[in-house]
Amino acid sequence: MIELKNVSFNYENASIFENLSLFVAEGEKIGIVGESGCGKSTLLKLMAGLYVPSSGEIIVDGVRAPEEIIKKVSVVMQSPMLLPLSILENITMGHEYEDSKIEKIIESANLKKWIDSLPEGLDTYIGDSADELSGGQAQRIAIARAMFKDSKILLLDEPTSALDGENAASVLEAINHFTEGKTVIHVTHRKKHLEGYDRIFLMENGKLSEI
Ligand SMILES: Nc1ncnc2c1ncn2[C@@H]1O[C@H](COP(=O)(O)OP(=O)(O)OP(=O)(O)O)[C@@H](O)[C@H]1O
Ligand SMILES: [Mg+2]
């Protein structure tokens, strides 16, 4: 469950939203489209607890504090945030894991072929070389991380934008399978990626209207 109550947000002097309200029920799949710069990523960051509203309230699964909200959601942001760690650690984020779960996830995120080609495989350190990863590799690691965390709520910001058509289609299929029964907010420029979603909103002038 995600609830936004009269949320306003501004970057310094620029107001992005004023009094935005939205209720997303548990298990609902919501798509958000809108022109570049309209505020879609900003909205997802607010829902992820990464930003704090200037006024109003955000409640995610019963919690209000940003540091608690972060724990409740899995996110794939538009620019993947990778850490100076191994590929494996970037996926597990230090949590315990079973090999079978990791195997399944790297298959779903289309990472297997690439990881198998690396001499150190999953233990490859990507810290200093994060710049040397392709946008698609970084994006697929971010997807694998979200799959590993396996929260009931997923926030996806253009999760396949850096992938070619074929890769995007198969990763999207894996995401759709993985998000079954979960609450999803999916921002995309490609409306066809939102087939089967419960509601699709257009973001425009700081407002959301259902389309
Ligand atoms: N950290 C920031 N500081 C100041 N302004 C920002 C910041 N991040 C974004 N903005 C501005 O806020 C507005 C909304 O940005 P946002 O990234 O949310 O748009 P978006 O809808 O996600 O765009 P896109 O489709 O291109 O990803 C834009 O005008 C942008 O320039
Ligand atoms: Mg964006």
Coordinates of C-alpha atoms and ligand atoms in Angstrom, one line a residue:
M1 CA 0.0 0.0 0.0
I2 CA 1.3 3.4 -0.9
E3 CA -0.5 6.6 0.0
L4 CA 0.4 10.1 -0.9
K5 CA -1.6 12.8 0.9
N6 CA -1.3 16.4 -0.4
V7 CA 2.3 16.0 -1.2
S8 CA 4.3 19.0 -2.4
F9 CA 7.9 18.9 -3.5
N10 CA 10.3 21.5 -4.8
Y11 CA 14.0 21.5 -5.8
E12 CA 15.2 24.8 -4.3
N13 CA 12.9 27.2 -6.1
A14 CA 11.4 24.9 -8.6
S15 CA 8.1 23.4 -7.6
I16 CA 7.6 19.9 -9.0
F17 CA 4.3 18.9 -7.3
E18 CA 1.7 20.7 -5.3
N19 CA -0.9 18.8 -3.2
L20 CA -0.5 15.5 -5.1
S21 CA -2.6 12.7 -3.7
L22 CA -2.7 9.1 -4.7
F23 CA -3.7 5.8 -3.1
V24 CA -2.2 2.5 -4.4
A25 CA -3.8 -0.6 -2.9
E26 CA -1.7 -3.7 -2.1
G27 CA -1.1 -5.8 -5.2
E28 CA -2.1 -3.0 -7.6
K29 CA 0.0 -2.3 -10.7
I30 CA 0.4 1.3 -11.6
G31 CA 2.0 2.7 -14.7
I32 CA 3.2 6.3 -15.0
V33 CA 4.0 8.0 -18.3
G34 CA 4.8 11.6 -19.1
E35 CA 7.1 14.0 -20.9
S36 CA 10.8 14.1 -20.0
G37 CA 11.3 16.4 -17.0
C38 CA 7.7 16.3 -15.7
G39 CA 8.7 14.7 -12.4
K40 CA 8.3 11.0 -12.7
S41 CA 11.7 10.1 -11.2
T42 CA 11.2 12.6 -8.5
L43 CA 7.9 11.0 -7.6
L44 CA 9.5 7.6 -7.4
K45 CA 12.3 8.8 -5.2
L46 CA 9.7 10.3 -2.8
M47 CA 7.9 7.0 -2.8
A48 CA 11.2 5.2 -2.1
G49 CA 12.0 7.4 0.9
L50 CA 15.0 8.9 -0.9
Y51 CA 13.5 12.4 -0.8
V52 CA 11.3 14.0 1.8
P53 CA 8.3 16.0 0.7
S54 CA 8.3 19.7 1.3
S55 CA 4.8 19.2 2.8
G56 CA 2.2 16.5 3.0
E57 CA 2.6 12.9 3.9
I58 CA 3.8 9.6 2.3
I59 CA 2.8 6.3 3.9
V60 CA 4.2 3.1 2.6
D61 CA 2.9 -0.1 4.1
G62 CA 2.0 1.6 7.3
V63 CA 5.3 3.5 7.8
R64 CA 6.0 7.2 7.4
A65 CA 9.7 7.8 8.2
P66 CA 11.9 7.8 5.0
E67 CA 14.5 5.5 6.6
E68 CA 11.7 3.0 7.3
I69 CA 10.1 3.4 3.8
I70 CA 13.4 2.5 2.2
K71 CA 13.3 -0.9 3.9
K72 CA 9.8 -1.6 2.5
V73 CA 10.5 -1.1 -1.2
S74 CA 12.7 -2.6 -3.9
V75 CA 13.8 0.0 -6.5
V76 CA 15.3 0.1 -9.9
M77 CA 16.2 3.7 -10.5
Q78 CA 16.8 5.3 -13.9
S79 CA 20.6 5.6 -13.1
P80 CA 21.6 2.5 -11.3
M81 CA 23.4 3.1 -8.1
L82 CA 26.3 0.6 -7.9
L83 CA 28.7 0.3 -5.0
P84 CA 32.4 -0.4 -4.9
L85 CA 31.9 -4.1 -4.3
S86 CA 31.7 -7.3 -6.2
I87 CA 28.8 -8.1 -8.6
L88 CA 27.5 -10.6 -6.0
E89 CA 27.7 -8.1 -3.2
N90 CA 25.9 -5.5 -5.3
I91 CA 23.1 -7.9 -5.7
T92 CA 22.9 -9.2 -2.1
M93 CA 23.9 -6.0 -0.4
G94 CA 25.5 -8.0 2.3
H95 CA 22.5 -10.2 3.1
E96 CA 22.7 -13.9 3.4
Y97 CA 21.8 -15.9 0.3
E98 CA 21.5 -19.3 -1.2
D99 CA 23.3 -20.1 -4.4
S100 CA 20.2 -21.4 -6.0
K101 CA 18.4 -18.1 -5.5
I102 CA 21.3 -16.2 -7.0
E103 CA 21.5 -18.5 -10.0
K104 CA 17.8 -18.0 -10.7
I105 CA 18.0 -14.3 -10.4
I106 CA 21.0 -13.9 -12.7
E107 CA 19.2 -16.0 -15.3
S108 CA 16.0 -13.9 -15.0
A109 CA 18.0 -10.6 -15.2
N110 CA 19.8 -11.9 -18.3
L111 CA 23.2 -11.6 -16.5
K112 CA 24.3 -15.2 -16.8
K113 CA 26.1 -15.1 -20.1
W114 CA 28.1 -12.0 -19.2
I115 CA 29.0 -13.2 -15.7
D116 CA 30.0 -16.6 -17.0
S117 CA 32.4 -14.9 -19.4
L118 CA 34.2 -13.0 -16.6
P119 CA 37.3 -14.8 -15.1
E120 CA 36.1 -14.0 -11.6
G121 CA 32.4 -14.4 -12.3
L122 CA 30.1 -13.1 -9.6
D123 CA 33.1 -12.1 -7.5
T124 CA 34.3 -9.6 -10.1
Y125 CA 34.9 -6.3 -8.4
I126 CA 33.0 -3.5 -10.1
G127 CA 34.0 -0.7 -7.8
D128 CA 36.7 1.1 -9.7
S129 CA 35.3 -0.2 -13.0
A130 CA 31.7 0.8 -12.6
D131 CA 32.3 3.3 -15.4
E132 CA 33.5 0.4 -17.6
L133 CA 30.2 -1.5 -17.3
S134 CA 27.7 -0.9 -20.1
G135 CA 24.5 0.9 -19.1
G136 CA 22.7 -2.4 -19.8
Q137 CA 25.0 -4.4 -17.5
A138 CA 24.6 -1.9 -14.7
Q139 CA 20.8 -1.8 -15.2
R140 CA 20.6 -5.6 -15.1
I141 CA 22.6 -5.7 -11.8
A142 CA 20.1 -3.2 -10.4
I143 CA 17.2 -5.4 -11.5
A144 CA 18.9 -8.4 -9.9
R145 CA 19.3 -6.5 -6.7
A146 CA 15.6 -5.6 -6.6
M147 CA 14.7 -9.2 -7.3
F148 CA 17.0 -10.4 -4.5
K149 CA 15.5 -8.0 -2.0
D150 CA 12.0 -9.2 -3.1
S151 CA 10.0 -6.6 -1.3
K152 CA 6.2 -6.6 -1.7
I153 CA 6.5 -3.1 -3.3
L154 CA 8.5 -2.4 -6.4
L155 CA 9.4 0.9 -7.8
L156 CA 10.7 0.7 -11.4
D157 CA 12.0 3.8 -13.2
E158 CA 12.6 2.9 -16.9
P159 CA 14.0 -0.5 -15.8
T160 CA 14.9 -1.7 -19.3
S161 CA 15.7 1.6 -21.0
A162 CA 19.4 0.7 -21.5
L163 CA 18.7 -2.8 -23.0
D164 CA 18.3 -3.6 -26.7
G165 CA 14.8 -4.8 -27.9
E166 CA 15.4 -8.5 -27.4
N167 CA 17.0 -8.1 -24.0
A168 CA 14.4 -5.6 -22.9
A169 CA 11.6 -8.0 -23.8
S170 CA 13.0 -11.0 -21.9
V171 CA 13.9 -9.0 -18.9
L172 CA 10.5 -7.3 -18.9
E173 CA 8.9 -10.7 -19.0
A174 CA 11.0 -11.8 -16.0
I175 CA 10.0 -8.6 -14.2
N176 CA 6.4 -9.3 -14.9
H177 CA 6.6 -12.8 -13.7
F178 CA 8.5 -11.8 -10.6
T179 CA 6.1 -8.9 -9.7
E180 CA 3.0 -11.1 -9.8
G181 CA 0.9 -10.3 -6.8
K182 CA 3.1 -7.4 -5.8
T183 CA 2.5 -3.7 -5.7
V184 CA 4.2 -2.1 -8.6
I185 CA 4.8 1.5 -9.7
H186 CA 6.4 1.5 -13.2
V187 CA 7.6 4.6 -14.9
T188 CA 8.2 4.3 -18.6
H189 CA 8.2 6.2 -21.9
R190 CA 7.0 3.0 -23.6
K191 CA 3.3 2.5 -22.8
K192 CA 3.4 -0.9 -24.4
H193 CA 5.4 -2.1 -21.4
L194 CA 2.4 -1.5 -19.2
E195 CA 0.1 -4.1 -20.7
G196 CA -2.1 -5.7 -18.1
Y197 CA -1.5 -2.9 -15.6
D198 CA -4.5 -1.9 -13.4
R199 CA -4.1 1.9 -13.9
I200 CA -2.0 4.1 -16.0
F201 CA -1.4 7.8 -15.2
L202 CA -0.1 10.6 -17.2
M203 CA 2.0 13.0 -15.3
E204 CA 1.7 16.6 -16.5
N205 CA 2.1 20.0 -14.8
G206 CA 2.7 18.4 -11.4
K207 CA -0.5 16.4 -11.6
L208 CA -1.5 12.8 -12.3
S209 CA -4.5 12.0 -14.4
E210 CA -5.6 8.5 -15.2
I211 CA -5.6 7.6 -18.9
Ligands
LIG1 N1 18.5 17.1 -8.0 C1 17.8 18.0 -8.7 N2 18.0 19.3 -8.4 C2 17.3 20.3 -9.1 N3 16.4 20.0 -10.1 C3 16.2 18.7 -10.4 C4 16.9 17.7 -9.7 N4 16.5 16.5 -10.2 C5 15.6 16.8 -11.2 N5 15.4 18.1 -11.3 C6 14.4 18.8 -12.2 O1 13.1 18.4 -11.8 C7 12.3 18.2 -12.9 C8 11.7 16.8 -12.8 O2 12.8 15.8 -13.0 P1 12.6 14.3 -13.0 O3 13.9 13.6 -13.1 O4 11.7 13.9 -11.9 O5 11.8 14.1 -14.4 P2 11.4 12.8 -15.2 O6 9.9 12.9 -15.5 O7 11.8 11.6 -14.5 O8 12.2 12.9 -16.6 P3 12.7 11.8 -17.6 O9 11.5 11.2 -18.3 O10 13.6 12.5 -18.5 O11 13.4 10.8 -16.7 C9 13.1 18.5 -14.1 O12 12.9 19.8 -14.6 C10 14.6 18.4 -13.6 O13 15.4 19.2 -14.3
MG2 MG 13.2 10.2 -14.9

